[in-house]
Amino acid sequence: MTVMEQRGAYRPSPPPAWQPRTDPAPLLPDAEPYRVLGTEAAGKADPDLLRRLYAQLVRGRRYNTQATALTKQGRLAVYPSSTGQEACEVAAALVLEERDWLFPSYRDTLAVVARGVDPVETLTLLRGDWHNGYDPHAHRVAPLSTPLATQLPHAVGLAHAARLKGDDVVALAMVGDGGTSEGDFHEALNFAAVWQAPVVFLVQNNGFAISVPLAKQTAAPSLAHKAVGYGMPGRLVDGNDAAAVHEVLGDAVRHARAGGGPTLVEAVTYRIEAHTNADDATRYRGDAEVEAWRAHDPIRLLEQELTTRGLLDEPGVEAARQDAEEMAADLRERMNQEPELDPMALFDHVYAETTAQLREQRALLRAELEAEQERNDAQEGGAR
Ligand SMILES: Cc1ncc(C[n+]2csc(CCOP(=O)(O)OP(=O)(O)O)c2C)c(N)n1
């Protein structure tokens, strides 16, 4: 048969029946961020949990103001404050079991501390030290990640590996709105969904990636909608409502633990302070916007709920404040002590086996340090 005859014999017909591989409807986020405080749902919230959340929120805010003060005193190189975002931070830590893992970004110091890491050790990296400061295995908290979104594929890898080993572990990974534009975000969500890994992704949409507002970051209807494209549920929650964030994350953690796969949670919140102490936020946003968010403050929201329900009184507020003050005083005192630094330690843990180049550099530094020591000794001898 010639080619022309073949063409003549071809009878076009519609393609084989097509249908979506999964029904997208159950994966779609709600139209509005989910709220608990100030709604009927609040009546069902556990009073003990609300009180624990409150104590941690108050501590968290005080931690932020203290750490920011330490940058001004030259005790901390840089601090990205999470004031305004405490509800996300605290709920993320409290929702996990001891065996679970938290994967934080640089802004998530409050979550790290609320999970039990020493408040001073948590600041090691931000102090400008070469190492992370805390042992990730001790509290199952990965190092604070400065490169955006790189913690996400790590979380997926850990969760997937745990599942293969039969360990009942969930990983909760935190990322900012800007981080969702990173390739790592895409790769992590895709792998997590394909493998049905027990991971919860918490996006704190705080409005900005440094000076870039969300409108310039993405054209997606919401960040939670991104979940649908990967085949996982997307949930939208009021990120300043600690009870709501705790409930939504709790549902996602239980779903993951039961083998239901990953969830993407977008918590809508706001970064009240500048990006870090080195940033001037007045250059890219107005006071009115900040004030509108201050009126939806996570601590005040919970305080109001607790007082209305008779679960918190003036002495209770004072006790929480006092506890936070003590934590801040301890942080201040310990951060004001000179850290013991060994310059030679810079070469440890770079590679499992030291390279020739590192050995050479180490020898150079040792020689310089010894020469300096000799000069100092000679000067001291001369002065005597
Ligand atoms: C891979 C990578 N690219 C760029 C940066 C520089 N950078 C640091 S913070 C930041 C903005 C991140 O914004 P977002 O993810 O919304 O988190 P937020 O700081 O608001 O918590 C950028 C671009 C970085 N740290 N890592």
PDB file of N, CA and C in Angstrom, residues 59-69 79-84 86 107 109-110:
ATOM      1  N   ARG A  59       5.692  33.359  75.023  1.00  0.00           N
ATOM      2  CA  ARG A  59       7.131  33.094  75.059  1.00  0.00           C
ATOM      3  C   ARG A  59       7.774  33.409  73.694  1.00  0.00           C
ATOM      4  N   GLY A  60       7.092  32.962  72.662  1.00  0.00           N
ATOM      5  CA  GLY A  60       7.617  33.123  71.305  1.00  0.00           C
ATOM      6  C   GLY A  60       7.826  34.581  70.943  1.00  0.00           C
ATOM      7  N   ARG A  61       6.825  35.388  71.263  1.00  0.00           N
ATOM      8  CA  ARG A  61       6.968  36.812  70.919  1.00  0.00           C
ATOM      9  C   ARG A  61       8.124  37.432  71.695  1.00  0.00           C
ATOM     10  N   ARG A  62       8.245  37.037  72.952  1.00  0.00           N
ATOM     11  CA  ARG A  62       9.330  37.594  73.769  1.00  0.00           C
ATOM     12  C   ARG A  62      10.692  37.140  73.236  1.00  0.00           C
ATOM     13  N   TYR A  63      10.733  35.920  72.757  1.00  0.00           N
ATOM     14  CA  TYR A  63      11.974  35.402  72.154  1.00  0.00           C
ATOM     15  C   TYR A  63      12.360  36.270  70.951  1.00  0.00           C
ATOM     16  N   ASN A  64      11.363  36.608  70.138  1.00  0.00           N
ATOM     17  CA  ASN A  64      11.627  37.449  68.963  1.00  0.00           C
ATOM     18  C   ASN A  64      12.178  38.818  69.359  1.00  0.00           C
ATOM     19  N   THR A  65      11.557  39.456  70.355  1.00  0.00           N
ATOM     20  CA  THR A  65      12.018  40.806  70.710  1.00  0.00           C
ATOM     21  C   THR A  65      13.416  40.724  71.336  1.00  0.00           C
ATOM     22  N   GLN A  66      13.652  39.664  72.124  1.00  0.00           N
ATOM     23  CA  GLN A  66      14.966  39.530  72.751  1.00  0.00           C
ATOM     24  C   GLN A  66      16.051  39.261  71.701  1.00  0.00           C
ATOM     25  N   ALA A  67      15.763  38.387  70.772  1.00  0.00           N
ATOM     26  CA  ALA A  67      16.759  38.061  69.738  1.00  0.00           C
ATOM     27  C   ALA A  67      17.042  39.294  68.876  1.00  0.00           C
ATOM     28  N   THR A  68      16.005  40.061  68.562  1.00  0.00           N
ATOM     29  CA  THR A  68      16.211  41.277  67.767  1.00  0.00           C
ATOM     30  C   THR A  68      17.081  42.261  68.545  1.00  0.00           C
ATOM     31  N   ALA A  69      16.838  42.371  69.865  1.00  0.00           N
ATOM     32  CA  ALA A  69      17.670  43.266  70.693  1.00  0.00           C
ATOM     33  C   ALA A  69      19.125  42.793  70.667  1.00  0.00           C
ATOM     34  N   TYR A  79      18.784  38.406  62.609  1.00  0.00           N
ATOM     35  CA  TYR A  79      17.622  37.685  63.139  1.00  0.00           C
ATOM     36  C   TYR A  79      16.375  37.952  62.297  1.00  0.00           C
ATOM     37  N   PRO A  80      15.807  36.896  61.723  1.00  0.00           N
ATOM     38  CA  PRO A  80      14.539  37.033  61.004  1.00  0.00           C
ATOM     39  C   PRO A  80      13.396  36.815  61.994  1.00  0.00           C
ATOM     40  N   SER A  81      12.725  37.878  62.384  1.00  0.00           N
ATOM     41  CA  SER A  81      11.676  37.791  63.391  1.00  0.00           C
ATOM     42  C   SER A  81      10.411  37.135  62.816  1.00  0.00           C
ATOM     43  N   SER A  82       9.744  36.361  63.658  1.00  0.00           N
ATOM     44  CA  SER A  82       8.463  35.764  63.239  1.00  0.00           C
ATOM     45  C   SER A  82       7.307  36.371  64.023  1.00  0.00           C
ATOM     46  N   THR A  83       7.496  37.603  64.495  1.00  0.00           N
ATOM     47  CA  THR A  83       6.395  38.283  65.198  1.00  0.00           C
ATOM     48  C   THR A  83       5.215  38.444  64.236  1.00  0.00           C
ATOM     49  N   GLY A  84       4.051  38.036  64.716  1.00  0.00           N
ATOM     50  CA  GLY A  84       2.860  37.996  63.852  1.00  0.00           C
ATOM     51  C   GLY A  84       2.588  36.593  63.346  1.00  0.00           C
ATOM     52  N   GLU A  86       3.547  33.778  65.138  1.00  0.00           N
ATOM     53  CA  GLU A  86       3.797  32.844  66.246  1.00  0.00           C
ATOM     54  C   GLU A  86       2.842  31.663  66.250  1.00  0.00           C
ATOM     55  N   ARG A 107      13.497  31.260  59.497  1.00  0.00           N
ATOM     56  CA  ARG A 107      12.558  32.083  60.262  1.00  0.00           C
ATOM     57  C   ARG A 107      11.861  31.280  61.371  1.00  0.00           C
ATOM     58  N   THR A 109      12.655  29.762  64.162  1.00  0.00           N
ATOM     59  CA  THR A 109      13.322  29.542  65.453  1.00  0.00           C
ATOM     60  C   THR A 109      12.312  29.223  66.561  1.00  0.00           C
ATOM     61  N   LEU A 110      11.138  29.849  66.524  1.00  0.00           N
ATOM     62  CA  LEU A 110      10.161  29.605  67.595  1.00  0.00           C
ATOM     63  C   LEU A 110       9.667  28.167  67.570  1.00  0.00           C
TER      64      LEU A 110
END
